[in-house]
Amino acid sequence: MEWEVVIGLELHAQLATKSKIFSGAATAFGAPPNTQACAIDLGLPGVLPVLNGEAVRMAVKFGLAIQATIARRSVFARKNYFYPDLPKGYQISQYELPIVSGGLVEIDLEEGETKTIRITRAHLEEDAGKSLHEDFHGFSGIDLNRAGTPLLEIVSEPELRSAREAVAYMKKMHSLVRYLEICDGNMEEGSFRCDANVSVRPRGNPTFGTRTELKNLNSFRFVERAINYEIDRQIDTLENDGHVVQETRLYHPDTNETRPMRGKEEANDYRYFPDPDLLPLVFDDGYVASVRRSLPELPDAKKQRFREQYGLSAYDARILTATRELADFFEATAAAAGGEAKRAANWIIGDLTGILNKSGTAIAASPVSPKMLAGMIRRIADGTISGKIAKEIFEAMCHGKGDADTIIERQGLRQVSDSETIERIIGEVIAAHPEQVAGYREGKHKLLGFFVGQVMQRSQGKANPKQVNERLKSRLNESD
Amino acid sequence: MSLTKADVIKIAHLARLAIDEDDIPVSLRDLSNILYFVEKMNAVDTTDIEPMAHPLAATQRLRPDQVTEGNQRTRFQAVAPQVEDGLYLVPKVIE
Amino acid sequence: MTHNEIPLHKKSIAALSAMLQQGTVTSVALVELFLERIHQLDPQLNSFITVIPEQALQQARAADQRIAAGTSGPLTGIPLAHKDIFCTEGIRTSCASRMLDNFIAPYDATVVNRLHAAGMIVLGKTNMDEFAMGSSNETSFYGPVRNPWDVTRVPGGSSGGSAAAVAAGLVPAATGTDTGGSIRQPAALCGITGLKPTYGRVSRYGMVAFASSLDQGGPLARTAQDVALLLGAMAGFDERDSTSVDRPVENYAQHLSGSVDGLTIGVVNEHFGEGLDSNVAARIESALREYERLGAKIRRISLPHSALSVPAYYVVAPAECSSNLARYDGVRYGYRAEGPSSLEEMYKRSRAEGFGAEVKRRIMIGTYALSAGYYDAYYLKAQKLRRLIGEDFNSAFASVDVIMGPTSPTVSFKLGEKLADPVTMYLSDIFTIAVNLAGLPAISIPAGFVDGLPVGLQIIGNYFDEARLLNVAHQYQQVTDWHEQAPPGFE
């Protein structure tokens, strides 16, 4: 039987606020346990939540960026369950009336194809703390620093049809939240997390199969592997006359498999109801308009502009707009390089990305700044250096040997373009190789390469190759 | 709506309240009486009535994004049943 | 009558304040007097959970210095007790529960802060129904409070300790909280004055939550004038409470003297039906005639959904409490059961052993009312009724200035009398509960006695109409002396 895969993702983006969503405690990552958990985060008796306006603004920004409806009235609800990392015995979330509903994004598939994925909703909620399962003589340790960190939960429609599509969607969202500067996207620190709802059904079947929810997918690679494992497992189960159990499963990267979670699982009855400590969140059109004005240029618009403004190919534009940092790097380089945008794009996509990937360095920490790269490109454009020399200079810049001009001067790499010197060297080469000259003049024009090589050698690689070519041809022909 | 013994056990579990087998009949009776009493609500047709969650028709105020709370771990953990290395300890969590 | 004949412990706050300013008494002397009365008399009543003599005396000495320096206000140096539901930094806040028997709050409630800033001296924390759930003060982990008018009877609840302590002259004033009548009903049963402000008027920050959309803190004292002084200090916007209302606080104590001539009083037909003790009804009718003599007009009105306020309340309040009390899990503070073998056992035993029977009952009712399949039939239904109950009041206030009636259907009942039957106990609050559902302000004032037991008159006002309520109450107290009566044995 042919199976169709149905995937919906729930992404959790920690919003990049300074303080928590309902308290004035800091959200910084990595503090000693429980030093950033204030009375409100700990759920001490009598304390009350007050909503962080910046978290709201960020959620609205996101909603506008995905062309969603921004609810003029949304309501916070309590999701009730007991867990040691959930101090109040409930999570403040949004349920019936979320702040954002009904958006869409376009994801990039293989071979330049795109697909539109609809977003069901995005809502504000508070993060939980962490249970540390290291063995404290049979106990677990609870750190509540993370409790109360603002989260935007982004729920997609079940429109993803493969693990690759899921990853493409997640990458798109990851890029978007970072463009919007509402989330730092740091997946290792848990700032951007993913749960996946996965099911399979016989192709053509209108109803969904039973789904499982996968957790602990904290990298793009794990998302892809876990979903693929789960698809295989479900198909295998169904093809052997078994049935898929609706459950939450944890991905174990070490063994690359998913296993049912034991602790949290039972017939969940979250008893959602409107949080009586918080009032309805209401805004007018003026507020939404003011947030709209603060939106940066978004990836799709930027991609289009790069093609038009810089004459880049669709491929180049897509790669350069993948992150806001890379796009900004490119634009800074192109501007400083005096219009040499295509050369800038080639160097960034090629050599620069190569060395950054090799060393695992982020573009923000690139050893070559846009100004340095542009300086080198200008020297290629004005003929001071050849492309071949440029590779050497780029390498040197990467190793902190200074900017292009400094390296050119220090190592004497300036391209020789003055005609007197070139004419003299050409004269010497012609004089030293009468046989080859004769051969050339008899029609062996392939010998031109030999002469170019000789000239370049005598000039220690610095002669302008284009000039050498032209002058050699002219001199070799003129004595006819 | 009359409750069953199984309902009482389920509710007690959801609310994380241990309940002795011997106490279930009394619980069942009291809870059933209360539910019977509150079902007097059904005397009024409330179709199309907007539910009221708050007494005042006010809206949520927003707080500026400022860090106002410092580290008070020592004070807060002074009332904790069991802590170690700054962590609250609980019987092992199983995932 | 002159104030000179009245012993210090029966004097009003206004009178004590004048004496402090004149230097005829010191705050230290007042504090010593009331501490001594607590020491001598409270064993009969059990109205205090915690008494803090040393801190009180230290504060009193500081108050006397401020009075001498001329930097004091009208409440400086006046003793006060807090219901043990308000968090007090460094002093146990138990909520009368085993769950919080060992809990010392690391912060003060806003109400505690404000009254401290006004210069009041805290003598201790008063007994109450556990987590404010009860109408008789019999659900306390620390044992029941007894009514000073008859120690075989209940003081009402849940602010029973506060009401009994003020009535017995153990403290001139106390704070309380009112979720379904918990200030007004014990004030009525103990023969004192107690005000539940408009929802949002007094900050809930640091007040241990029972039902967040109904809870409201307020003062209990002997007279409306004292209550006005206290409310002026307690009320006001608090940025730490999202439901706190940003609206100026009136000077209540200066708006007491207006005449009630021409006042339109609504009297609710439904309040005078089945369940109301006929002797209590007679006292209320008599109070209404007194108002008529003062020039007020009576208008009979109907609150058609009032009979459903108790059923609706016993869905809304338990639903909110089931969630509010989920934080008591034995992890970060409070009671933890001995030697649990698993996490689930820790939760279940800590909560089963830490909470009393009534609290557990309400948690279970609330859990059920919110659970899958029952939410619409219970919780949503109750929220819809709540809207209808609120609209009843809105219609009524279109034609009347205040609404008057009995605070409680009966006078104080015997200890244990209603304990075995929760529903009968719940009906004790039949006249007070609708006010909480609507979020309105209401005051209970002494209006006479039946067989030596106090009767309370409830006056309900429109939203933020506390100044009028206090004025109307004060005018009655100018022509009656019910509020000046002291229980035998506590004179």
PDB file of N, CA and C in Angstrom, chain A residues 77-137:
ATOM      1  N   ALA A  77      -5.759  31.767  29.517  1.00  0.00           N
ATOM      2  CA  ALA A  77      -6.463  30.668  30.174  1.00  0.00           C
ATOM      3  C   ALA A  77      -5.455  29.853  30.979  1.00  0.00           C
ATOM      4  N   ARG A  78      -5.968  29.149  31.941  1.00  0.00           N
ATOM      5  CA  ARG A  78      -5.096  28.272  32.731  1.00  0.00           C
ATOM      6  C   ARG A  78      -5.212  26.842  32.205  1.00  0.00           C
ATOM      7  N   LYS A  79      -4.048  26.237  32.008  1.00  0.00           N
ATOM      8  CA  LYS A  79      -3.973  24.832  31.635  1.00  0.00           C
ATOM      9  C   LYS A  79      -3.518  24.092  32.894  1.00  0.00           C
ATOM     10  N   ASN A  80      -4.419  23.308  33.468  1.00  0.00           N
ATOM     11  CA  ASN A  80      -4.158  22.726  34.790  1.00  0.00           C
ATOM     12  C   ASN A  80      -3.564  21.324  34.702  1.00  0.00           C
ATOM     13  N   TYR A  81      -2.387  21.145  35.260  1.00  0.00           N
ATOM     14  CA  TYR A  81      -1.829  19.802  35.445  1.00  0.00           C
ATOM     15  C   TYR A  81      -0.704  19.877  36.472  1.00  0.00           C
ATOM     16  N   PHE A  82      -0.419  18.748  37.064  1.00  0.00           N
ATOM     17  CA  PHE A  82       0.619  18.714  38.092  1.00  0.00           C
ATOM     18  C   PHE A  82       1.922  18.210  37.502  1.00  0.00           C
ATOM     19  N   TYR A  83       2.984  18.957  37.713  1.00  0.00           N
ATOM     20  CA  TYR A  83       4.324  18.519  37.314  1.00  0.00           C
ATOM     21  C   TYR A  83       5.309  19.374  38.117  1.00  0.00           C
ATOM     22  N   PRO A  84       6.391  18.798  38.582  1.00  0.00           N
ATOM     23  CA  PRO A  84       7.237  19.579  39.498  1.00  0.00           C
ATOM     24  C   PRO A  84       7.858  20.825  38.863  1.00  0.00           C
ATOM     25  N   ASP A  85       7.985  20.838  37.516  1.00  0.00           N
ATOM     26  CA  ASP A  85       8.562  22.042  36.909  1.00  0.00           C
ATOM     27  C   ASP A  85       7.494  23.100  36.619  1.00  0.00           C
ATOM     28  N   LEU A  86       6.266  22.828  37.035  1.00  0.00           N
ATOM     29  CA  LEU A  86       5.159  23.763  36.814  1.00  0.00           C
ATOM     30  C   LEU A  86       4.685  24.272  38.179  1.00  0.00           C
ATOM     31  N   PRO A  87       5.242  25.404  38.638  1.00  0.00           N
ATOM     32  CA  PRO A  87       5.086  25.760  40.047  1.00  0.00           C
ATOM     33  C   PRO A  87       3.647  25.996  40.510  1.00  0.00           C
ATOM     34  N   LYS A  88       2.798  26.550  39.703  1.00  0.00           N
ATOM     35  CA  LYS A  88       1.456  26.888  40.185  1.00  0.00           C
ATOM     36  C   LYS A  88       0.466  25.736  40.042  1.00  0.00           C
ATOM     37  N   GLY A  89       0.880  24.656  39.389  1.00  0.00           N
ATOM     38  CA  GLY A  89      -0.077  23.587  39.103  1.00  0.00           C
ATOM     39  C   GLY A  89      -0.919  23.931  37.887  1.00  0.00           C
ATOM     40  N   TYR A  90      -0.609  25.041  37.256  1.00  0.00           N
ATOM     41  CA  TYR A  90      -1.222  25.380  35.970  1.00  0.00           C
ATOM     42  C   TYR A  90      -0.257  26.252  35.188  1.00  0.00           C
ATOM     43  N   GLN A  91      -0.396  26.179  33.865  1.00  0.00           N
ATOM     44  CA  GLN A  91       0.394  27.023  32.978  1.00  0.00           C
ATOM     45  C   GLN A  91      -0.539  28.108  32.448  1.00  0.00           C
ATOM     46  N   ILE A  92      -0.099  29.348  32.504  1.00  0.00           N
ATOM     47  CA  ILE A  92      -0.913  30.407  31.898  1.00  0.00           C
ATOM     48  C   ILE A  92      -0.633  30.389  30.403  1.00  0.00           C
ATOM     49  N   SER A  93      -1.694  30.197  29.631  1.00  0.00           N
ATOM     50  CA  SER A  93      -1.578  30.044  28.188  1.00  0.00           C
ATOM     51  C   SER A  93      -2.778  30.761  27.563  1.00  0.00           C
ATOM     52  N   GLN A  94      -2.986  30.529  26.286  1.00  0.00           N
ATOM     53  CA  GLN A  94      -4.208  31.012  25.658  1.00  0.00           C
ATOM     54  C   GLN A  94      -4.882  29.810  25.023  1.00  0.00           C
ATOM     55  N   TYR A  95      -6.185  29.782  25.062  1.00  0.00           N
ATOM     56  CA  TYR A  95      -6.881  28.581  24.599  1.00  0.00           C
ATOM     57  C   TYR A  95      -7.912  28.935  23.536  1.00  0.00           C
ATOM     58  N   GLU A  96      -9.082  29.359  23.943  1.00  0.00           N
ATOM     59  CA  GLU A  96     -10.131  29.608  22.956  1.00  0.00           C
ATOM     60  C   GLU A  96      -9.887  30.854  22.118  1.00  0.00           C
ATOM     61  N   LEU A  97      -9.287  31.870  22.707  1.00  0.00           N
ATOM     62  CA  LEU A  97      -9.089  33.125  21.987  1.00  0.00           C
ATOM     63  C   LEU A  97      -7.604  33.491  21.962  1.00  0.00           C
ATOM     64  N   PRO A  98      -6.827  32.905  21.005  1.00  0.00           N
ATOM     65  CA  PRO A  98      -5.398  33.220  20.930  1.00  0.00           C
ATOM     66  C   PRO A  98      -5.167  34.589  20.296  1.00  0.00           C
ATOM     67  N   ILE A  99      -3.987  35.131  20.495  1.00  0.00           N
ATOM     68  CA  ILE A  99      -3.674  36.464  19.989  1.00  0.00           C
ATOM     69  C   ILE A  99      -3.513  36.475  18.461  1.00  0.00           C
ATOM     70  N   VAL A 100      -3.035  35.361  17.894  1.00  0.00           N
ATOM     71  CA  VAL A 100      -2.782  35.298  16.451  1.00  0.00           C
ATOM     72  C   VAL A 100      -3.496  34.074  15.883  1.00  0.00           C
ATOM     73  N   SER A 101      -4.221  34.253  14.784  1.00  0.00           N
ATOM     74  CA  SER A 101      -4.802  33.068  14.138  1.00  0.00           C
ATOM     75  C   SER A 101      -4.802  33.210  12.616  1.00  0.00           C
ATOM     76  N   GLY A 102      -4.667  32.065  11.964  1.00  0.00           N
ATOM     77  CA  GLY A 102      -4.833  32.000  10.520  1.00  0.00           C
ATOM     78  C   GLY A 102      -3.795  32.716   9.668  1.00  0.00           C
ATOM     79  N   GLY A 103      -2.531  32.323   9.752  1.00  0.00           N
ATOM     80  CA  GLY A 103      -1.503  32.928   8.900  1.00  0.00           C
ATOM     81  C   GLY A 103      -0.979  31.937   7.878  1.00  0.00           C
ATOM     82  N   LEU A 104       0.011  32.363   7.109  1.00  0.00           N
ATOM     83  CA  LEU A 104       0.634  31.426   6.170  1.00  0.00           C
ATOM     84  C   LEU A 104       2.090  31.792   5.893  1.00  0.00           C
ATOM     85  N   VAL A 105       2.854  30.765   5.531  1.00  0.00           N
ATOM     86  CA  VAL A 105       4.247  30.982   5.106  1.00  0.00           C
ATOM     87  C   VAL A 105       4.516  30.118   3.881  1.00  0.00           C
ATOM     88  N   GLU A 106       5.482  30.586   3.072  1.00  0.00           N
ATOM     89  CA  GLU A 106       5.892  29.820   1.903  1.00  0.00           C
ATOM     90  C   GLU A 106       7.217  29.154   2.248  1.00  0.00           C
ATOM     91  N   ILE A 107       7.270  27.831   2.037  1.00  0.00           N
ATOM     92  CA  ILE A 107       8.537  27.152   2.334  1.00  0.00           C
ATOM     93  C   ILE A 107       9.208  26.752   1.032  1.00  0.00           C
ATOM     94  N   ASP A 108      10.543  26.674   1.070  1.00  0.00           N
ATOM     95  CA  ASP A 108      11.328  26.334  -0.116  1.00  0.00           C
ATOM     96  C   ASP A 108      11.614  24.849  -0.126  1.00  0.00           C
ATOM     97  N   LEU A 109      11.228  24.199  -1.208  1.00  0.00           N
ATOM     98  CA  LEU A 109      11.503  22.764  -1.338  1.00  0.00           C
ATOM     99  C   LEU A 109      12.686  22.583  -2.296  1.00  0.00           C
ATOM    100  N   GLU A 110      12.956  21.335  -2.667  1.00  0.00           N
ATOM    101  CA  GLU A 110      14.046  21.045  -3.611  1.00  0.00           C
ATOM    102  C   GLU A 110      13.740  21.686  -4.968  1.00  0.00           C
ATOM    103  N   GLU A 111      14.747  21.838  -5.774  1.00  0.00           N
ATOM    104  CA  GLU A 111      14.632  22.335  -7.157  1.00  0.00           C
ATOM    105  C   GLU A 111      13.819  23.621  -7.265  1.00  0.00           C
ATOM    106  N   GLY A 112      14.002  24.507  -6.274  1.00  0.00           N
ATOM    107  CA  GLY A 112      13.388  25.824  -6.385  1.00  0.00           C
ATOM    108  C   GLY A 112      11.876  25.844  -6.237  1.00  0.00           C
ATOM    109  N   GLU A 113      11.270  24.697  -5.923  1.00  0.00           N
ATOM    110  CA  GLU A 113       9.817  24.704  -5.738  1.00  0.00           C
ATOM    111  C   GLU A 113       9.462  25.280  -4.375  1.00  0.00           C
ATOM    112  N   THR A 114       8.261  25.823  -4.280  1.00  0.00           N
ATOM    113  CA  THR A 114       7.808  26.340  -2.994  1.00  0.00           C
ATOM    114  C   THR A 114       6.451  25.733  -2.670  1.00  0.00           C
ATOM    115  N   LYS A 115       6.069  25.816  -1.365  1.00  0.00           N
ATOM    116  CA  LYS A 115       4.775  25.301  -0.931  1.00  0.00           C
ATOM    117  C   LYS A 115       4.267  26.219   0.177  1.00  0.00           C
ATOM    118  N   THR A 116       2.985  26.517   0.152  1.00  0.00           N
ATOM    119  CA  THR A 116       2.415  27.379   1.179  1.00  0.00           C
ATOM    120  C   THR A 116       1.874  26.517   2.318  1.00  0.00           C
ATOM    121  N   ILE A 117       2.281  26.858   3.525  1.00  0.00           N
ATOM    122  CA  ILE A 117       1.804  26.136   4.709  1.00  0.00           C
ATOM    123  C   ILE A 117       0.983  27.112   5.543  1.00  0.00           C
ATOM    124  N   ARG A 118      -0.207  26.685   5.912  1.00  0.00           N
ATOM    125  CA  ARG A 118      -1.050  27.556   6.735  1.00  0.00           C
ATOM    126  C   ARG A 118      -0.728  27.378   8.223  1.00  0.00           C
ATOM    127  N   ILE A 119      -0.789  28.492   8.931  1.00  0.00           N
ATOM    128  CA  ILE A 119      -0.564  28.480  10.374  1.00  0.00           C
ATOM    129  C   ILE A 119      -1.929  28.577  11.040  1.00  0.00           C
ATOM    130  N   THR A 120      -2.247  27.613  11.900  1.00  0.00           N
ATOM    131  CA  THR A 120      -3.539  27.606  12.574  1.00  0.00           C
ATOM    132  C   THR A 120      -3.640  28.786  13.530  1.00  0.00           C
ATOM    133  N   ARG A 121      -2.601  28.904  14.376  1.00  0.00           N
ATOM    134  CA  ARG A 121      -2.651  29.909  15.435  1.00  0.00           C
ATOM    135  C   ARG A 121      -1.276  30.095  16.037  1.00  0.00           C
ATOM    136  N   ALA A 122      -1.102  31.187  16.728  1.00  0.00           N
ATOM    137  CA  ALA A 122       0.076  31.376  17.571  1.00  0.00           C
ATOM    138  C   ALA A 122      -0.419  32.043  18.841  1.00  0.00           C
ATOM    139  N   HIS A 123      -0.006  31.503  19.970  1.00  0.00           N
ATOM    140  CA  HIS A 123      -0.482  32.101  21.221  1.00  0.00           C
ATOM    141  C   HIS A 123       0.638  32.297  22.220  1.00  0.00           C
ATOM    142  N   LEU A 124       0.394  33.220  23.142  1.00  0.00           N
ATOM    143  CA  LEU A 124       1.356  33.520  24.195  1.00  0.00           C
ATOM    144  C   LEU A 124       1.161  32.564  25.360  1.00  0.00           C
ATOM    145  N   GLU A 125       2.258  32.156  25.974  1.00  0.00           N
ATOM    146  CA  GLU A 125       2.165  31.348  27.185  1.00  0.00           C
ATOM    147  C   GLU A 125       3.470  31.445  27.950  1.00  0.00           C
ATOM    148  N   GLU A 126       3.485  30.873  29.138  1.00  0.00           N
ATOM    149  CA  GLU A 126       4.699  30.901  29.948  1.00  0.00           C
ATOM    150  C   GLU A 126       5.409  29.558  29.851  1.00  0.00           C
ATOM    151  N   ASP A 127       6.744  29.612  29.857  1.00  0.00           N
ATOM    152  CA  ASP A 127       7.540  28.388  29.838  1.00  0.00           C
ATOM    153  C   ASP A 127       7.536  27.761  31.231  1.00  0.00           C
ATOM    154  N   ALA A 128       7.840  26.483  31.293  1.00  0.00           N
ATOM    155  CA  ALA A 128       7.965  25.789  32.582  1.00  0.00           C
ATOM    156  C   ALA A 128       9.431  25.808  33.004  1.00  0.00           C
ATOM    157  N   GLY A 129       9.701  25.335  34.202  1.00  0.00           N
ATOM    158  CA  GLY A 129      11.081  25.194  34.660  1.00  0.00           C
ATOM    159  C   GLY A 129      11.683  23.910  34.102  1.00  0.00           C
ATOM    160  N   LYS A 130      12.738  23.449  34.753  1.00  0.00           N
ATOM    161  CA  LYS A 130      13.389  22.228  34.278  1.00  0.00           C
ATOM    162  C   LYS A 130      13.535  21.236  35.424  1.00  0.00           C
ATOM    163  N   SER A 131      13.224  19.984  35.115  1.00  0.00           N
ATOM    164  CA  SER A 131      13.528  18.917  36.065  1.00  0.00           C
ATOM    165  C   SER A 131      14.879  18.346  35.675  1.00  0.00           C
ATOM    166  N   LEU A 132      15.797  18.344  36.582  1.00  0.00           N
ATOM    167  CA  LEU A 132      17.111  17.763  36.293  1.00  0.00           C
ATOM    168  C   LEU A 132      17.108  16.354  36.873  1.00  0.00           C
ATOM    169  N   HIS A 133      17.326  15.416  35.992  1.00  0.00           N
ATOM    170  CA  HIS A 133      17.141  14.027  36.419  1.00  0.00           C
ATOM    171  C   HIS A 133      18.417  13.372  36.912  1.00  0.00           C
ATOM    172  N   GLU A 134      19.444  14.212  37.062  1.00  0.00           N
ATOM    173  CA  GLU A 134      20.640  13.624  37.668  1.00  0.00           C
ATOM    174  C   GLU A 134      20.238  13.091  39.033  1.00  0.00           C
ATOM    175  N   ASP A 135      20.861  12.053  39.397  1.00  0.00           N
ATOM    176  CA  ASP A 135      20.393  11.371  40.602  1.00  0.00           C
ATOM    177  C   ASP A 135      20.870  12.066  41.862  1.00  0.00           C
ATOM    178  N   PHE A 136      19.939  12.757  42.522  1.00  0.00           N
ATOM    179  CA  PHE A 136      20.231  13.257  43.856  1.00  0.00           C
ATOM    180  C   PHE A 136      19.713  12.207  44.817  1.00  0.00           C
ATOM    181  N   HIS A 137      20.497  11.162  45.029  1.00  0.00           N
ATOM    182  CA  HIS A 137      20.095  10.015  45.851  1.00  0.00           C
ATOM    183  C   HIS A 137      18.597   9.719  45.752  1.00  0.00           C
TER     184      HIS A 137
END
